[in-house]
mmCIF file of C-alpha atoms in Angstrom:
data_model
loop_
_atom_site.group_PDB
_atom_site.id
_atom_site.type_symbol
_atom_site.label_atom_id
_atom_site.label_comp_id
_atom_site.label_asym_id
_atom_site.label_seq_id
_atom_site.Cartn_x
_atom_site.Cartn_y
_atom_site.Cartn_z
ATOM 1 C CA UNK A 1368 0.861 14.904 -36.633
ATOM 2 C CA UNK A 1369 -2.410 16.625 -35.918
ATOM 3 C CA UNK A 1370 -2.600 20.235 -34.908
ATOM 4 C CA UNK A 1371 -5.358 22.704 -34.123
ATOM 5 C CA UNK A 1372 -4.745 26.427 -34.110
ATOM 6 C CA UNK A 1373 -7.026 28.977 -32.514
ATOM 7 C CA UNK A 1374 -5.234 32.214 -33.216
ATOM 8 C CA UNK A 1375 -7.602 34.356 -31.162
ATOM 9 C CA UNK A 1376 -6.568 34.089 -27.537
ATOM 10 C CA UNK A 1377 -9.203 36.453 -26.189
ATOM 11 C CA UNK A 1378 -12.179 38.227 -27.702
ATOM 12 C CA UNK A 1379 -14.503 40.737 -26.091
ATOM 13 C CA UNK A 1380 -17.710 41.928 -27.677
ATOM 14 C CA UNK A 1381 -20.680 43.876 -26.484
ATOM 15 C CA UNK A 1382 -23.830 41.905 -25.868
ATOM 16 C CA UNK A 1383 -25.988 41.326 -28.961
ATOM 17 C CA UNK A 1384 -23.067 41.613 -31.314
ATOM 18 C CA UNK A 1385 -22.145 38.696 -33.546
ATOM 19 C CA UNK A 1386 -18.769 37.053 -33.011
ATOM 20 C CA UNK A 1387 -16.794 34.471 -34.960
ATOM 21 C CA UNK A 1388 -14.218 32.177 -33.416
ATOM 22 C CA UNK A 1389 -11.609 30.870 -35.833
ATOM 23 C CA UNK A 1390 -10.198 27.361 -35.965
ATOM 24 C CA UNK A 1391 -7.606 26.040 -38.397
ATOM 25 C CA UNK A 1392 -6.486 22.442 -38.328
ATOM 26 C CA UNK A 1393 -3.784 20.215 -39.790
ATOM 27 C CA UNK A 1394 -4.029 16.508 -40.372
ATOM 28 C CA UNK A 1395 -2.808 13.947 -42.855
ATOM 29 C CA UNK A 1396 -5.842 11.772 -42.352
ATOM 30 C CA UNK A 1397 -8.517 11.746 -45.006
ATOM 31 C CA UNK A 1398 -11.168 10.837 -42.475
ATOM 32 C CA UNK A 1399 -11.335 12.861 -39.298
ATOM 33 C CA UNK A 1400 -13.732 14.615 -36.962
ATOM 34 C CA UNK A 1401 -13.889 18.192 -35.794
ATOM 35 C CA UNK A 1402 -15.460 19.412 -32.586
ATOM 36 C CA UNK A 1403 -16.251 22.534 -30.659
ATOM 37 C CA UNK A 1404 -16.466 22.483 -26.878
ATOM 38 C CA UNK A 1405 -17.451 25.242 -24.467
ATOM 39 C CA UNK A 1406 -15.782 25.532 -21.073
ATOM 40 C CA UNK A 1407 -17.645 27.873 -18.720
ATOM 41 C CA UNK A 1408 -16.031 29.129 -15.496
ATOM 42 C CA UNK A 1409 -17.311 26.046 -13.678
ATOM 43 C CA UNK A 1410 -14.765 23.996 -15.608
ATOM 44 C CA UNK A 1411 -16.586 21.219 -17.400
ATOM 45 C CA UNK A 1412 -16.264 20.870 -21.131
ATOM 46 C CA UNK A 1413 -19.617 21.070 -22.858
ATOM 47 C CA UNK A 1414 -19.952 19.461 -26.261
ATOM 48 C CA UNK A 1415 -21.347 21.784 -28.944
ATOM 49 C CA UNK A 1416 -20.875 20.078 -32.292
ATOM 50 C CA UNK A 1417 -19.187 17.232 -34.144
ATOM 51 C CA UNK A 1418 -18.521 17.301 -37.862
ATOM 52 C CA UNK A 1419 -16.923 14.568 -39.953
ATOM 53 C CA UNK A 1420 -14.550 15.331 -42.779
ATOM 54 C CA UNK A 1421 -16.983 14.215 -45.468
ATOM 55 C CA UNK A 1422 -19.720 16.580 -44.430
ATOM 56 C CA UNK A 1423 -18.973 20.154 -45.416
ATOM 57 C CA UNK A 1424 -22.480 21.411 -44.955
ATOM 58 C CA UNK A 1425 -22.691 24.363 -42.668
ATOM 59 C CA UNK A 1426 -24.787 23.888 -39.588
ATOM 60 C CA UNK A 1427 -26.983 26.212 -37.614
ATOM 61 C CA UNK A 1428 -28.307 25.554 -34.142
ATOM 62 C CA UNK A 1429 -30.193 28.462 -32.698
ATOM 63 C CA UNK A 1430 -27.750 31.337 -32.333
ATOM 64 C CA UNK A 1431 -24.791 29.100 -33.144
ATOM 65 C CA UNK A 1432 -23.508 28.317 -36.602
ATOM 66 C CA UNK A 1433 -20.467 26.546 -37.933
ATOM 67 C CA UNK A 1434 -18.637 26.967 -41.221
ATOM 68 C CA UNK A 1435 -16.503 24.015 -42.307
ATOM 69 C CA UNK A 1436 -14.222 24.543 -45.294
ATOM 70 C CA UNK A 1437 -11.834 21.730 -46.193
ATOM 71 C CA UNK A 1438 -10.144 23.875 -48.828
ATOM 72 C CA UNK A 1439 -8.796 26.160 -46.125
ATOM 73 C CA UNK A 1440 -8.767 23.547 -43.311
ATOM 74 C CA UNK A 1441 -10.972 25.760 -41.213
ATOM 75 C CA UNK A 1442 -13.920 25.121 -38.935
ATOM 76 C CA UNK A 1443 -15.148 28.463 -37.692
ATOM 77 C CA UNK A 1444 -17.842 29.064 -35.107
ATOM 78 C CA UNK A 1445 -20.181 32.052 -35.101
ATOM 79 C CA UNK A 1446 -22.428 33.197 -32.285
ATOM 80 C CA UNK A 1447 -25.190 35.519 -33.407
ATOM 81 C CA UNK A 1448 -26.707 38.060 -31.049
ATOM 82 C CA UNK A 1449 -24.297 37.169 -28.280
ATOM 83 C CA UNK A 1450 -25.431 36.947 -24.674
ATOM 84 C CA UNK A 1451 -23.581 37.227 -21.387
ATOM 85 C CA UNK A 1452 -24.101 33.476 -20.835
ATOM 86 C CA UNK A 1453 -21.945 32.853 -23.874
ATOM 87 C CA UNK A 1454 -18.912 34.043 -21.930
ATOM 88 C CA UNK A 1455 -16.580 31.058 -21.708
ATOM 89 C CA UNK A 1456 -13.484 29.509 -23.187
ATOM 90 C CA UNK A 1457 -14.188 27.761 -26.464
ATOM 91 C CA UNK A 1458 -12.052 24.910 -27.705
ATOM 92 C CA UNK A 1459 -11.850 23.532 -31.191
ATOM 93 C CA UNK A 1460 -10.659 19.925 -31.381
ATOM 94 C CA UNK A 1461 -9.710 17.337 -33.973
ATOM 95 C CA UNK A 1462 -9.795 13.563 -33.855
ATOM 96 C CA UNK A 1463 -8.718 10.910 -36.283
ATOM 97 C CA UNK A 1464 -11.298 8.301 -37.167
ATOM 98 C CA UNK A 1465 -9.740 5.536 -35.121
ATOM 99 C CA UNK A 1466 -12.592 3.821 -33.382
ATOM 100 C CA UNK A 1467 -11.675 2.906 -29.879
ATOM 101 C CA UNK A 1468 -9.081 5.623 -29.694
ATOM 102 C CA UNK A 1469 -10.984 8.810 -30.325
ATOM 103 C CA UNK A 1470 -8.135 10.926 -29.089
ATOM 104 C CA UNK A 1471 -8.904 14.626 -29.166
ATOM 105 C CA UNK A 1472 -6.279 17.166 -30.097
ATOM 106 C CA UNK A 1473 -7.390 20.501 -28.754
ATOM 107 C CA UNK A 1474 -6.558 24.004 -29.814
ATOM 108 C CA UNK A 1475 -5.385 26.414 -27.135
ATOM 109 C CA UNK A 1476 -8.842 27.900 -26.779
ATOM 110 C CA UNK A 1477 -10.405 31.312 -27.234
ATOM 111 C CA UNK A 1478 -11.629 33.152 -24.178
ATOM 112 C CA UNK A 1479 -14.828 34.958 -25.119
ATOM 113 C CA UNK A 1480 -16.155 37.729 -22.924
ATOM 114 C CA UNK A 1481 -19.549 39.212 -23.599
ATOM 115 C CA UNK A 1482 -19.853 42.682 -22.132
ATOM 116 C CA UNK A 1483 -23.343 43.575 -20.903
ATOM 117 C CA UNK B 1328 -28.598 14.151 -13.981
ATOM 118 C CA UNK B 1329 -24.872 13.859 -13.623
ATOM 119 C CA UNK B 1330 -23.412 11.457 -16.172
ATOM 120 C CA UNK B 1331 -19.683 11.800 -15.543
ATOM 121 C CA UNK B 1332 -18.899 12.478 -11.908
ATOM 122 C CA UNK B 1333 -15.553 13.522 -10.547
ATOM 123 C CA UNK B 1334 -14.617 13.564 -6.903
ATOM 124 C CA UNK B 1335 -13.453 15.611 -5.279
ATOM 125 C CA UNK B 1336 -14.013 18.819 -7.228
ATOM 126 C CA UNK B 1337 -11.083 20.432 -5.409
ATOM 127 C CA UNK B 1338 -8.106 18.582 -4.012
ATOM 128 C CA UNK B 1339 -5.182 19.995 -2.097
ATOM 129 C CA UNK B 1340 -2.123 17.867 -1.518
ATOM 130 C CA UNK B 1341 1.416 18.381 -0.359
ATOM 131 C CA UNK B 1342 4.489 18.118 -2.493
ATOM 132 C CA UNK B 1343 5.357 14.436 -2.800
ATOM 133 C CA UNK B 1344 2.234 13.130 -1.066
ATOM 134 C CA UNK B 1345 0.342 10.585 -3.173
ATOM 135 C CA UNK B 1346 -3.118 11.588 -4.277
ATOM 136 C CA UNK B 1347 -5.969 9.774 -6.029
ATOM 137 C CA UNK B 1348 -8.646 11.398 -8.140
ATOM 138 C CA UNK B 1349 -11.870 9.584 -8.881
ATOM 139 C CA UNK B 1350 -14.157 9.441 -11.891
ATOM 140 C CA UNK B 1351 -17.406 7.551 -12.251
ATOM 141 C CA UNK B 1352 -19.964 7.403 -15.026
ATOM 142 C CA UNK B 1353 -23.572 6.373 -15.380
ATOM 143 C CA UNK B 1354 -23.440 6.116 -19.169
ATOM 144 C CA UNK B 1355 -22.034 2.573 -19.354
ATOM 145 C CA UNK B 1356 -19.453 3.806 -21.830
ATOM 146 C CA UNK B 1357 -16.589 1.451 -22.505
ATOM 147 C CA UNK B 1358 -13.934 4.107 -23.063
ATOM 148 C CA UNK B 1359 -12.690 6.435 -20.355
ATOM 149 C CA UNK B 1360 -10.055 9.175 -20.620
ATOM 150 C CA UNK B 1361 -8.005 11.305 -18.292
ATOM 151 C CA UNK B 1362 -6.885 14.746 -19.411
ATOM 152 C CA UNK B 1363 -4.669 17.267 -17.675
ATOM 153 C CA UNK B 1364 -5.447 20.928 -18.222
ATOM 154 C CA UNK B 1365 -3.028 23.486 -16.863
ATOM 155 C CA UNK B 1366 -4.038 27.072 -16.411
ATOM 156 C CA UNK B 1367 -4.946 28.785 -19.688
ATOM 157 C CA UNK B 1368 -3.910 25.760 -21.701
ATOM 158 C CA UNK B 1369 -5.712 23.143 -23.740
ATOM 159 C CA UNK B 1370 -6.575 19.780 -22.206
ATOM 160 C CA UNK B 1371 -3.852 17.230 -22.761
ATOM 161 C CA UNK B 1372 -4.581 13.521 -22.893
ATOM 162 C CA UNK B 1373 -2.724 11.465 -20.286
ATOM 163 C CA UNK B 1374 -4.147 8.005 -20.997
ATOM 164 C CA UNK B 1375 -7.325 6.131 -21.717
ATOM 165 C CA UNK B 1376 -8.972 2.783 -21.198
ATOM 166 C CA UNK B 1377 -10.772 0.921 -23.936
ATOM 167 C CA UNK B 1378 -12.682 -1.564 -21.825
ATOM 168 C CA UNK B 1379 -9.883 -2.969 -19.677
ATOM 169 C CA UNK B 1380 -7.110 -2.166 -22.115
ATOM 170 C CA UNK B 1381 -4.906 0.622 -20.857
ATOM 171 C CA UNK B 1382 -3.375 3.050 -23.366
ATOM 172 C CA UNK B 1383 -0.727 5.430 -22.163
ATOM 173 C CA UNK B 1384 0.290 8.515 -24.104
ATOM 174 C CA UNK B 1385 3.982 8.492 -24.923
ATOM 175 C CA UNK B 1386 4.732 11.686 -23.033
ATOM 176 C CA UNK B 1387 2.737 10.940 -19.882
ATOM 177 C CA UNK B 1388 5.135 10.930 -16.907
ATOM 178 C CA UNK B 1389 5.555 7.695 -14.958
ATOM 179 C CA UNK B 1390 4.361 9.616 -11.920
ATOM 180 C CA UNK B 1391 0.832 9.258 -13.279
ATOM 181 C CA UNK B 1392 -0.938 5.936 -13.030
ATOM 182 C CA UNK B 1393 -4.502 4.829 -13.584
ATOM 183 C CA UNK B 1394 -6.819 2.067 -12.480
ATOM 184 C CA UNK B 1395 -10.144 0.953 -13.828
ATOM 185 C CA UNK B 1396 -11.665 -1.649 -11.532
ATOM 186 C CA UNK B 1397 -14.944 -1.814 -13.451
ATOM 187 C CA UNK B 1398 -16.826 -0.115 -16.280
ATOM 188 C CA UNK B 1399 -18.144 2.677 -14.109
ATOM 189 C CA UNK B 1400 -15.051 3.798 -12.257
ATOM 190 C CA UNK B 1401 -11.633 5.055 -13.209
ATOM 191 C CA UNK B 1402 -8.951 6.465 -10.902
ATOM 192 C CA UNK B 1403 -5.988 8.703 -11.506
ATOM 193 C CA UNK B 1404 -3.107 8.168 -9.094
ATOM 194 C CA UNK B 1405 -0.316 10.695 -8.829
ATOM 195 C CA UNK B 1406 2.441 8.966 -6.934
ATOM 196 C CA UNK B 1407 4.583 11.958 -5.991
ATOM 197 C CA UNK B 1408 2.919 15.210 -6.982
ATOM 198 C CA UNK B 1409 5.180 18.063 -7.891
ATOM 199 C CA UNK B 1410 4.328 21.744 -8.130
ATOM 200 C CA UNK B 1411 4.086 21.337 -11.892
ATOM 201 C CA UNK B 1412 1.261 18.838 -11.513
ATOM 202 C CA UNK B 1413 -1.123 21.479 -10.246
ATOM 203 C CA UNK B 1414 -3.873 21.534 -12.829
ATOM 204 C CA UNK B 1415 -7.460 20.691 -13.616
ATOM 205 C CA UNK B 1416 -7.882 16.979 -14.277
ATOM 206 C CA UNK B 1417 -10.734 16.085 -16.576
ATOM 207 C CA UNK B 1418 -12.303 12.685 -17.003
ATOM 208 C CA UNK B 1419 -14.224 11.868 -20.162
ATOM 209 C CA UNK B 1420 -16.125 8.902 -21.514
ATOM 210 C CA UNK B 1421 -17.263 7.780 -24.909
ATOM 211 C CA UNK B 1422 -19.252 4.896 -26.286
ATOM 212 C CA UNK B 1423 -16.483 3.426 -28.413
ATOM 213 C CA UNK B 1424 -17.464 1.232 -31.306
ATOM 214 C CA UNK B 1425 -18.612 1.383 -34.874
ATOM 215 C CA UNK B 1426 -20.151 4.805 -34.660
ATOM 216 C CA UNK B 1427 -18.068 7.800 -33.763
ATOM 217 C CA UNK B 1428 -19.465 9.534 -30.739
ATOM 218 C CA UNK B 1429 -18.594 12.627 -28.788
ATOM 219 C CA UNK B 1430 -16.769 12.503 -25.499
ATOM 220 C CA UNK B 1431 -18.709 13.430 -22.394
ATOM 221 C CA UNK B 1432 -16.642 15.311 -19.856
ATOM 222 C CA UNK B 1433 -16.921 15.477 -16.124
ATOM 223 C CA UNK B 1434 -16.694 18.773 -14.200
ATOM 224 C CA UNK B 1435 -13.044 18.208 -13.405
ATOM 225 C CA UNK B 1436 -10.961 18.081 -10.241
ATOM 226 C CA UNK B 1437 -8.767 21.065 -9.586
ATOM 227 C CA UNK B 1438 -5.563 19.899 -7.936
ATOM 228 C CA UNK B 1439 -3.438 22.237 -5.842
ATOM 229 C CA UNK B 1440 0.030 21.143 -4.747
ATOM 230 C CA UNK B 1441 1.518 22.952 -1.756
#
């Protein structure tokens, strides 16, 4: 069975600080996909990144960066120089590579509050 | 430009009164999903359609049904809502096929059961 754990329920940081959101996953599949989604107060889930299990390269997109380590089954997300607009709930998710049934297993989310 | 549209954004119903939530998409994606997200919890998949093929999750209550009359539209019917069904309901779509693609989510419908 697949499982995603986001141990940090809530995090608060002062604006401009860096913050890392942790994600640990469990799966027996050798091929799988990992995701991060942002859910602002308005409710919709906004896609941030997808990473497949064969690509362990870290990725940077503006102030966002992701660290994928298969050895520790972790896919952590760092926001550099945080801004108030980053305040949201962030979900890490896992999906097996079953085309036509890309079922997402979500973690319980981390509520991030950026204090101005 | 809205790609996954959910109507209404807020729905209030009475205990036991059937309610239908609507989802439409302009992406022409062949896969559509319905998730239930209760307060401060992760989204939980209820079921999905791959084209016209319906796939129910094993733990989805019989109280929840779905219809997909065409590619663009998908409906979630709750036959007899209980207080425990109050939640945000999220619709998502994906272009299923050979390449793995991300799911696009709608803004959700927040259901209140009185």
